[in-house]
Amino acid sequence: MRIFNHIPAAFPWIVLSASCLALFHPPIFTWFSGNWITLGLGGIMLGMGLTLRLEDFQRITQTPRWVITGLVLQFTVMPFLGWFLGKAFDLPPFFAVGLILVSSCPGGTASNVIVFLSRSNLALSVSITALSTMAAIVMTPLLTSSLSGNEIDVDALGLFYSTLKVVLVPVVLGVVLNARLPRYTLKIQFYSPSVAVLLITLIVASIIGQGKDIILGSGVSLILSIMILHLAGFILGYFISKFLLKDEAVSRTISVEVGMQNSGLGVVLAKENFINPAVAIPAAISSLVHSLYGSIFVAMFSTRSAEPSLGKNPEIR
């Protein structure tokens, strides 16, 4: 039982270790492929839905300025950074589209874990994640299709249906189960973050193992572009929100929400909608990079007190 308390905190190191093992000996993880990846992400989203209540969505009306700022930054800063870095590093079309795709997949359970560990504003993180997850059903296909241009043929409608299937259905199911069967879901909630970490690890390691030759042969351009993407996301998210909202805990939270993407969703959408398997590689590497950055973020801020603003007599904005 105690081990489940430590798995979320060890998330970056678990992903890093599994990724290295996948590069060394791919069969350790490549068995987790095909429908397993889709089911894995569905399980993550279901687990997130089980931790959400209607009250979490009601928080959006309490501090709309905070939530809207985070939402707008998620769907502007990262997608356009992804597009720009693809051009700046002259990435091959399949990598460039993969980078834009993962840049357009906001938030996820990993960001909630990092916000919690860094003692930032968890309630705000949950609210932004919940709203951005729903918005991603439309925004992710739209942004990916629009920013990709003529790089590669993007099936926007296919992306929409895939997002609907792996995001909306399990999240809504989780929220409904939490509302109708709280006694049972409360027992499951304890395990949800740990199970999410393990499923994300399996998804990422599987994609890295399958794309071993592509990754090793891609040079430093792809890895550098992904490192810059997430670093810039963390920095811009923090300073723009700090300038606009003048609140330390809120700025930290939005920084994490902007800098960390739902890489698992990016992998699944790439696998389901593109023939070239290389499109999923940026999302797999992204999960590793943003997790390591997240651990650095925790180390920097967890010891510095920033009183959570939301949920403690919040000012209506």
mmCIF file of C-alpha atoms in Angstrom:
data_model
loop_
_atom_site.group_PDB
_atom_site.id
_atom_site.type_symbol
_atom_site.label_atom_id
_atom_site.label_comp_id
_atom_site.label_asym_id
_atom_site.label_seq_id
_atom_site.Cartn_x
_atom_site.Cartn_y
_atom_site.Cartn_z
ATOM 1 C CA MET A 1 0.000 0.000 0.000
ATOM 2 C CA ARG A 2 2.730 2.467 0.933
ATOM 3 C CA ILE A 3 4.391 2.137 -2.450
ATOM 4 C CA PHE A 4 1.383 3.862 -4.044
ATOM 5 C CA ASN A 5 2.191 6.992 -2.032
ATOM 6 C CA HIS A 6 5.619 7.274 -3.675
ATOM 7 C CA ILE A 7 4.897 6.433 -7.320
ATOM 8 C CA PRO A 8 3.505 9.879 -8.352
ATOM 9 C CA ALA A 9 6.488 11.689 -6.777
ATOM 10 C CA ALA A 10 8.875 9.392 -8.653
ATOM 11 C CA PHE A 11 7.069 9.957 -11.965
ATOM 12 C CA PRO A 12 9.981 11.613 -13.869
ATOM 13 C CA TRP A 13 12.490 8.971 -12.805
ATOM 14 C CA ILE A 14 10.140 6.103 -13.620
ATOM 15 C CA VAL A 15 9.589 7.489 -17.134
ATOM 16 C CA LEU A 16 13.315 8.151 -17.599
ATOM 17 C CA SER A 17 14.305 4.647 -16.468
ATOM 18 C CA ALA A 18 11.671 2.984 -18.639
ATOM 19 C CA SER A 19 12.658 5.086 -21.653
ATOM 20 C CA CYS A 20 16.315 4.117 -21.282
ATOM 21 C CA LEU A 21 15.330 0.451 -20.979
ATOM 22 C CA ALA A 22 13.166 0.785 -24.084
ATOM 23 C CA LEU A 23 16.117 2.125 -26.069
ATOM 24 C CA PHE A 24 18.397 -0.610 -24.725
ATOM 25 C CA HIS A 25 15.967 -3.509 -25.236
ATOM 26 C CA PRO A 26 12.674 -2.461 -26.934
ATOM 27 C CA PRO A 27 10.777 -5.777 -26.449
ATOM 28 C CA ILE A 28 10.496 -5.030 -22.726
ATOM 29 C CA PHE A 29 7.815 -2.463 -23.592
ATOM 30 C CA THR A 30 6.850 -2.788 -27.261
ATOM 31 C CA TRP A 31 4.291 -5.479 -26.397
ATOM 32 C CA PHE A 32 2.191 -2.584 -25.074
ATOM 33 C CA SER A 33 1.044 -1.368 -28.488
ATOM 34 C CA GLY A 34 -1.981 -1.040 -30.756
ATOM 35 C CA ASN A 35 -5.252 -1.042 -28.826
ATOM 36 C CA TRP A 36 -3.373 -1.312 -25.533
ATOM 37 C CA ILE A 37 -2.133 2.273 -25.980
ATOM 38 C CA THR A 38 -5.638 3.583 -26.659
ATOM 39 C CA LEU A 39 -7.046 1.638 -23.698
ATOM 40 C CA GLY A 40 -4.170 2.872 -21.520
ATOM 41 C CA LEU A 41 -4.941 6.517 -22.238
ATOM 42 C CA GLY A 42 -8.642 5.845 -21.741
ATOM 43 C CA GLY A 43 -7.778 4.395 -18.326
ATOM 44 C CA ILE A 44 -5.784 7.519 -17.445
ATOM 45 C CA MET A 45 -8.665 9.771 -18.466
ATOM 46 C CA LEU A 46 -11.163 7.623 -16.561
ATOM 47 C CA GLY A 47 -8.959 7.871 -13.472
ATOM 48 C CA MET A 48 -8.833 11.651 -13.845
ATOM 49 C CA GLY A 49 -12.606 11.761 -14.228
ATOM 50 C CA LEU A 50 -13.011 9.736 -11.019
ATOM 51 C CA THR A 51 -11.120 12.454 -9.117
ATOM 52 C CA LEU A 52 -13.309 15.253 -10.492
ATOM 53 C CA ARG A 53 -16.543 16.502 -9.009
ATOM 54 C CA LEU A 54 -19.084 19.001 -10.278
ATOM 55 C CA GLU A 55 -17.680 21.403 -7.681
ATOM 56 C CA ASP A 56 -14.377 21.419 -9.568
ATOM 57 C CA PHE A 57 -16.156 22.856 -12.595
ATOM 58 C CA GLN A 58 -18.023 25.342 -10.424
ATOM 59 C CA ARG A 59 -14.671 26.793 -9.330
ATOM 60 C CA ILE A 60 -14.368 28.162 -12.844
ATOM 61 C CA THR A 61 -17.114 30.673 -12.008
ATOM 62 C CA GLN A 62 -15.350 31.724 -8.780
ATOM 63 C CA THR A 63 -12.148 32.958 -10.389
ATOM 64 C CA PRO A 64 -12.820 33.135 -14.134
ATOM 65 C CA ARG A 65 -9.881 35.433 -14.827
ATOM 66 C CA TRP A 66 -7.373 32.889 -13.497
ATOM 67 C CA VAL A 67 -8.883 29.987 -15.395
ATOM 68 C CA ILE A 68 -9.345 31.914 -18.660
ATOM 69 C CA THR A 69 -5.743 33.159 -18.540
ATOM 70 C CA GLY A 70 -4.452 29.620 -18.106
ATOM 71 C CA LEU A 71 -6.716 28.290 -20.847
ATOM 72 C CA VAL A 72 -5.777 30.982 -23.370
ATOM 73 C CA LEU A 73 -2.054 30.539 -22.713
ATOM 74 C CA GLN A 74 -2.357 26.753 -23.149
ATOM 75 C CA PHE A 75 -3.945 27.071 -26.578
ATOM 76 C CA THR A 76 -1.724 29.904 -27.844
ATOM 77 C CA VAL A 77 1.786 29.762 -26.371
ATOM 78 C CA MET A 78 2.515 26.063 -26.885
ATOM 79 C CA PRO A 79 0.913 25.441 -30.325
ATOM 80 C CA PHE A 80 2.611 28.459 -31.876
ATOM 81 C CA LEU A 81 5.908 27.607 -30.177
ATOM 82 C CA GLY A 82 5.622 24.104 -31.622
ATOM 83 C CA TRP A 83 5.000 25.498 -35.095
ATOM 84 C CA PHE A 84 7.858 28.020 -34.791
ATOM 85 C CA LEU A 85 10.397 25.474 -33.496
ATOM 86 C CA GLY A 86 9.480 23.038 -36.252
ATOM 87 C CA LYS A 87 10.338 25.751 -38.769
ATOM 88 C CA ALA A 88 13.399 27.041 -36.895
ATOM 89 C CA PHE A 89 14.985 23.586 -36.628
ATOM 90 C CA ASP A 90 13.836 22.632 -40.140
ATOM 91 C CA LEU A 91 12.370 19.379 -38.843
ATOM 92 C CA PRO A 92 11.137 16.733 -41.309
ATOM 93 C CA PRO A 93 7.375 17.087 -41.952
ATOM 94 C CA PHE A 94 6.407 14.076 -39.807
ATOM 95 C CA PHE A 95 8.380 15.402 -36.814
ATOM 96 C CA ALA A 96 7.089 18.954 -37.346
ATOM 97 C CA VAL A 97 3.455 17.787 -37.372
ATOM 98 C CA GLY A 98 4.099 15.566 -34.340
ATOM 99 C CA LEU A 99 5.559 18.566 -32.499
ATOM 100 C CA ILE A 100 2.544 20.724 -33.375
ATOM 101 C CA LEU A 101 0.200 17.901 -32.343
ATOM 102 C CA VAL A 102 1.686 17.432 -28.867
ATOM 103 C CA SER A 103 1.913 21.225 -28.459
ATOM 104 C CA SER A 104 -1.850 21.337 -29.008
ATOM 105 C CA CYS A 105 -2.633 18.691 -26.333
ATOM 106 C CA PRO A 106 -2.918 20.733 -23.120
ATOM 107 C CA GLY A 107 -2.577 19.621 -19.516
ATOM 108 C CA GLY A 108 -3.208 16.174 -18.109
ATOM 109 C CA THR A 109 -2.845 14.274 -14.863
ATOM 110 C CA ALA A 110 0.923 14.810 -14.792
ATOM 111 C CA SER A 111 0.478 18.572 -14.407
ATOM 112 C CA ASN A 112 -1.864 18.048 -11.446
ATOM 113 C CA VAL A 113 0.757 15.861 -9.756
ATOM 114 C CA ILE A 114 3.497 18.467 -10.272
ATOM 115 C CA VAL A 115 1.273 21.286 -8.999
ATOM 116 C CA PHE A 116 0.456 19.256 -5.889
ATOM 117 C CA LEU A 117 4.098 18.404 -5.179
ATOM 118 C CA SER A 118 5.238 22.008 -5.705
ATOM 119 C CA ARG A 119 2.614 23.260 -3.226
ATOM 120 C CA SER A 120 0.995 25.466 -5.819
ATOM 121 C CA ASN A 121 -2.741 25.883 -6.458
ATOM 122 C CA LEU A 122 -4.112 22.369 -6.947
ATOM 123 C CA ALA A 123 -7.777 23.401 -7.149
ATOM 124 C CA LEU A 124 -6.974 25.835 -9.952
ATOM 125 C CA SER A 125 -4.887 23.168 -11.703
ATOM 126 C CA VAL A 126 -7.783 20.713 -11.599
ATOM 127 C CA SER A 127 -10.185 23.356 -12.928
ATOM 128 C CA ILE A 128 -7.898 24.339 -15.820
ATOM 129 C CA THR A 129 -7.147 20.688 -16.637
ATOM 130 C CA ALA A 130 -10.839 19.789 -16.627
ATOM 131 C CA LEU A 131 -11.812 22.681 -18.902
ATOM 132 C CA SER A 132 -8.836 22.344 -21.262
ATOM 133 C CA THR A 133 -9.449 18.602 -21.578
ATOM 134 C CA MET A 134 -12.969 19.319 -22.799
ATOM 135 C CA ALA A 135 -11.808 22.167 -25.049
ATOM 136 C CA ALA A 136 -9.134 19.907 -26.554
ATOM 137 C CA ILE A 137 -11.857 17.866 -28.234
ATOM 138 C CA VAL A 138 -12.270 20.757 -30.679
ATOM 139 C CA MET A 139 -9.091 22.835 -30.260
ATOM 140 C CA THR A 140 -6.475 20.084 -30.682
ATOM 141 C CA PRO A 141 -7.681 18.906 -34.120
ATOM 142 C CA LEU A 142 -8.313 22.516 -35.211
ATOM 143 C CA LEU A 143 -4.880 23.817 -34.179
ATOM 144 C CA THR A 144 -3.005 20.787 -35.522
ATOM 145 C CA SER A 145 -4.751 21.029 -38.881
ATOM 146 C CA SER A 146 -4.368 24.813 -39.146
ATOM 147 C CA LEU A 147 -0.722 25.089 -38.097
ATOM 148 C CA SER A 148 0.471 22.073 -40.067
ATOM 149 C CA GLY A 149 -0.432 23.753 -43.356
ATOM 150 C CA ASN A 150 0.810 21.690 -46.287
ATOM 151 C CA GLU A 151 3.443 19.826 -44.264
ATOM 152 C CA ILE A 152 1.456 16.600 -44.235
ATOM 153 C CA ASP A 153 -2.155 15.564 -44.751
ATOM 154 C CA VAL A 154 -3.996 16.003 -41.434
ATOM 155 C CA ASP A 155 -7.395 14.377 -40.933
ATOM 156 C CA ALA A 156 -8.995 16.966 -38.636
ATOM 157 C CA LEU A 157 -12.262 15.029 -38.424
ATOM 158 C CA GLY A 158 -10.399 11.831 -37.531
ATOM 159 C CA LEU A 159 -8.494 13.692 -34.806
ATOM 160 C CA PHE A 160 -11.805 15.047 -33.494
ATOM 161 C CA TYR A 161 -13.406 11.600 -33.250
ATOM 162 C CA SER A 162 -10.277 10.104 -31.657
ATOM 163 C CA THR A 163 -10.159 12.873 -29.058
ATOM 164 C CA LEU A 164 -13.867 12.429 -28.388
ATOM 165 C CA LYS A 165 -13.353 8.700 -27.841
ATOM 166 C CA VAL A 166 -10.279 8.759 -25.610
ATOM 167 C CA VAL A 167 -10.988 11.994 -23.687
ATOM 168 C CA LEU A 168 -14.652 12.930 -23.423
ATOM 169 C CA VAL A 169 -16.200 9.490 -22.921
ATOM 170 C CA PRO A 170 -13.900 8.236 -20.114
ATOM 171 C CA VAL A 171 -13.752 11.617 -18.321
ATOM 172 C CA VAL A 172 -17.530 12.037 -18.346
ATOM 173 C CA LEU A 173 -17.950 8.411 -17.240
ATOM 174 C CA GLY A 174 -15.554 9.042 -14.356
ATOM 175 C CA VAL A 175 -17.382 12.208 -13.254
ATOM 176 C CA VAL A 176 -20.761 10.416 -13.395
ATOM 177 C CA LEU A 177 -19.457 7.428 -11.404
ATOM 178 C CA ASN A 178 -17.939 9.782 -8.837
ATOM 179 C CA ALA A 179 -21.272 11.571 -8.449
ATOM 180 C CA ARG A 180 -23.418 8.428 -8.306
ATOM 181 C CA LEU A 181 -21.135 5.998 -6.466
ATOM 182 C CA PRO A 182 -18.896 8.173 -4.238
ATOM 183 C CA ARG A 183 -18.299 5.433 -1.650
ATOM 184 C CA TYR A 184 -16.752 3.157 -4.262
ATOM 185 C CA THR A 185 -14.897 5.781 -6.292
ATOM 186 C CA LEU A 186 -13.293 7.180 -3.128
ATOM 187 C CA LYS A 187 -11.451 3.877 -2.707
ATOM 188 C CA ILE A 188 -10.287 3.948 -6.328
ATOM 189 C CA GLN A 189 -9.126 7.596 -6.200
ATOM 190 C CA PHE A 190 -6.234 6.662 -3.914
ATOM 191 C CA TYR A 191 -4.747 4.494 -6.661
ATOM 192 C CA SER A 192 -5.610 6.693 -9.671
ATOM 193 C CA PRO A 193 -2.464 8.892 -9.741
ATOM 194 C CA SER A 194 -0.159 5.872 -9.393
ATOM 195 C CA VAL A 195 -1.993 3.900 -12.065
ATOM 196 C CA ALA A 196 -1.860 6.970 -14.349
ATOM 197 C CA VAL A 197 1.923 7.200 -13.890
ATOM 198 C CA LEU A 198 2.383 3.515 -14.721
ATOM 199 C CA LEU A 199 0.136 3.706 -17.791
ATOM 200 C CA ILE A 200 1.858 6.866 -19.094
ATOM 201 C CA THR A 201 5.204 5.129 -18.581
ATOM 202 C CA LEU A 202 4.074 2.080 -20.569
ATOM 203 C CA ILE A 203 2.759 4.269 -23.395
ATOM 204 C CA VAL A 204 5.889 6.415 -23.607
ATOM 205 C CA ALA A 205 8.339 3.517 -23.309
ATOM 206 C CA SER A 206 6.447 1.549 -25.935
ATOM 207 C CA ILE A 207 6.574 4.383 -28.473
ATOM 208 C CA ILE A 208 10.243 5.040 -27.748
ATOM 209 C CA GLY A 209 11.030 1.342 -28.121
ATOM 210 C CA GLN A 210 9.120 1.123 -31.411
ATOM 211 C CA GLY A 211 10.848 4.240 -32.724
ATOM 212 C CA LYS A 212 14.331 3.408 -31.428
ATOM 213 C CA ASP A 213 16.030 3.640 -34.822
ATOM 214 C CA ILE A 214 14.155 6.825 -35.737
ATOM 215 C CA ILE A 215 15.044 8.488 -32.436
ATOM 216 C CA LEU A 216 18.714 7.532 -32.545
ATOM 217 C CA GLY A 217 18.926 8.646 -36.160
ATOM 218 C CA SER A 218 17.064 11.932 -35.731
ATOM 219 C CA GLY A 219 20.062 13.810 -34.376
ATOM 220 C CA VAL A 220 19.851 16.538 -31.766
ATOM 221 C CA SER A 221 17.417 18.824 -33.613
ATOM 222 C CA LEU A 222 14.249 17.063 -32.497
ATOM 223 C CA ILE A 223 15.348 16.670 -28.868
ATOM 224 C CA LEU A 224 16.544 20.282 -28.672
ATOM 225 C CA SER A 225 13.287 21.588 -30.142
ATOM 226 C CA ILE A 226 11.260 19.644 -27.558
ATOM 227 C CA MET A 227 13.494 20.786 -24.693
ATOM 228 C CA ILE A 228 13.137 24.423 -25.777
ATOM 229 C CA LEU A 229 9.380 24.002 -26.284
ATOM 230 C CA HIS A 230 8.697 22.909 -22.704
ATOM 231 C CA LEU A 231 11.244 25.210 -21.087
ATOM 232 C CA ALA A 232 9.751 28.198 -22.902
ATOM 233 C CA GLY A 233 6.276 27.024 -21.921
ATOM 234 C CA PHE A 234 7.158 26.951 -18.223
ATOM 235 C CA ILE A 235 8.901 30.355 -18.370
ATOM 236 C CA LEU A 236 6.316 32.190 -20.488
ATOM 237 C CA GLY A 237 3.433 30.661 -18.561
ATOM 238 C CA TYR A 238 4.900 31.892 -15.287
ATOM 239 C CA PHE A 239 5.904 35.424 -16.272
ATOM 240 C CA ILE A 240 2.872 36.259 -18.431
ATOM 241 C CA SER A 241 0.445 35.105 -15.729
ATOM 242 C CA LYS A 242 2.504 36.831 -13.020
ATOM 243 C CA PHE A 243 2.328 40.083 -15.002
ATOM 244 C CA LEU A 244 -1.423 39.747 -15.607
ATOM 245 C CA LEU A 245 -2.625 38.273 -12.307
ATOM 246 C CA LYS A 246 -0.031 39.327 -9.697
ATOM 247 C CA ASP A 247 -0.403 36.084 -7.731
ATOM 248 C CA GLU A 248 2.538 33.763 -7.014
ATOM 249 C CA ALA A 249 0.643 30.497 -6.444
ATOM 250 C CA VAL A 250 -1.571 31.103 -9.470
ATOM 251 C CA SER A 251 1.451 31.943 -11.650
ATOM 252 C CA ARG A 252 3.228 28.736 -10.641
ATOM 253 C CA THR A 253 0.131 26.719 -11.392
ATOM 254 C CA ILE A 254 -0.410 28.239 -14.832
ATOM 255 C CA SER A 255 3.304 27.794 -15.555
ATOM 256 C CA VAL A 256 2.952 24.043 -15.006
ATOM 257 C CA GLU A 257 -0.302 23.834 -16.966
ATOM 258 C CA VAL A 258 1.300 25.602 -19.938
ATOM 259 C CA GLY A 259 4.682 23.854 -19.782
ATOM 260 C CA MET A 260 3.357 20.293 -19.402
ATOM 261 C CA GLN A 261 1.379 18.727 -22.223
ATOM 262 C CA ASN A 262 -0.873 15.677 -22.401
ATOM 263 C CA SER A 263 1.776 13.686 -24.257
ATOM 264 C CA GLY A 264 -0.142 10.439 -23.880
ATOM 265 C CA LEU A 265 -3.026 11.962 -25.821
ATOM 266 C CA GLY A 266 -0.562 13.164 -28.469
ATOM 267 C CA VAL A 267 0.807 9.641 -28.859
ATOM 268 C CA VAL A 268 -2.636 8.071 -29.221
ATOM 269 C CA LEU A 269 -3.864 10.681 -31.709
ATOM 270 C CA ALA A 270 -0.691 10.263 -33.766
ATOM 271 C CA LYS A 271 -0.937 6.475 -33.762
ATOM 272 C CA GLU A 272 -4.623 6.479 -34.732
ATOM 273 C CA ASN A 273 -4.534 9.166 -37.416
ATOM 274 C CA PHE A 274 -1.148 9.064 -39.165
ATOM 275 C CA ILE A 275 0.388 6.246 -41.168
ATOM 276 C CA ASN A 276 3.956 7.325 -40.441
ATOM 277 C CA PRO A 277 4.870 6.082 -36.919
ATOM 278 C CA ALA A 278 7.422 8.881 -36.569
ATOM 279 C CA VAL A 279 4.608 11.400 -35.949
ATOM 280 C CA ALA A 280 4.199 9.878 -32.451
ATOM 281 C CA ILE A 281 7.898 10.233 -31.555
ATOM 282 C CA PRO A 282 7.803 13.941 -30.514
ATOM 283 C CA ALA A 283 4.934 13.205 -28.094
ATOM 284 C CA ALA A 284 6.822 10.279 -26.535
ATOM 285 C CA ILE A 285 9.995 12.332 -26.045
ATOM 286 C CA SER A 286 7.851 15.237 -24.830
ATOM 287 C CA SER A 287 6.530 13.174 -21.914
ATOM 288 C CA LEU A 288 10.062 12.437 -20.764
ATOM 289 C CA VAL A 289 11.282 16.039 -21.142
ATOM 290 C CA HIS A 290 8.356 17.788 -19.452
ATOM 291 C CA SER A 291 8.431 15.277 -16.590
ATOM 292 C CA LEU A 292 12.089 16.031 -15.905
ATOM 293 C CA TYR A 293 11.392 19.760 -16.069
ATOM 294 C CA GLY A 294 8.468 19.210 -13.714
ATOM 295 C CA SER A 295 10.752 17.539 -11.156
ATOM 296 C CA ILE A 296 13.106 20.541 -11.341
ATOM 297 C CA PHE A 297 10.104 22.828 -10.876
ATOM 298 C CA VAL A 298 9.121 20.895 -7.746
ATOM 299 C CA ALA A 299 12.662 21.122 -6.368
ATOM 300 C CA MET A 300 12.705 24.888 -6.949
ATOM 301 C CA PHE A 301 9.325 25.755 -5.482
ATOM 302 C CA SER A 302 8.181 23.067 -3.031
ATOM 303 C CA THR A 303 10.182 24.564 -0.183
ATOM 304 C CA ARG A 304 8.961 28.094 -0.858
ATOM 305 C CA SER A 305 5.544 28.855 0.575
ATOM 306 C CA ALA A 306 2.920 30.227 -1.753
ATOM 307 C CA GLU A 307 -0.503 30.242 -0.151
ATOM 308 C CA PRO A 308 -3.061 28.604 -2.438
ATOM 309 C CA SER A 309 -5.479 31.350 -3.402
ATOM 310 C CA LEU A 310 -8.340 29.376 -4.836
ATOM 311 C CA GLY A 311 -10.586 27.801 -2.272
ATOM 312 C CA LYS A 312 -9.500 30.158 0.483
ATOM 313 C CA ASN A 313 -11.906 33.067 0.279
ATOM 314 C CA PRO A 314 -11.058 33.674 -3.394
ATOM 315 C CA GLU A 315 -11.535 37.067 -4.866
ATOM 316 C CA ILE A 316 -14.141 37.062 -7.624
ATOM 317 C CA ARG A 317 -12.441 38.317 -10.752
#
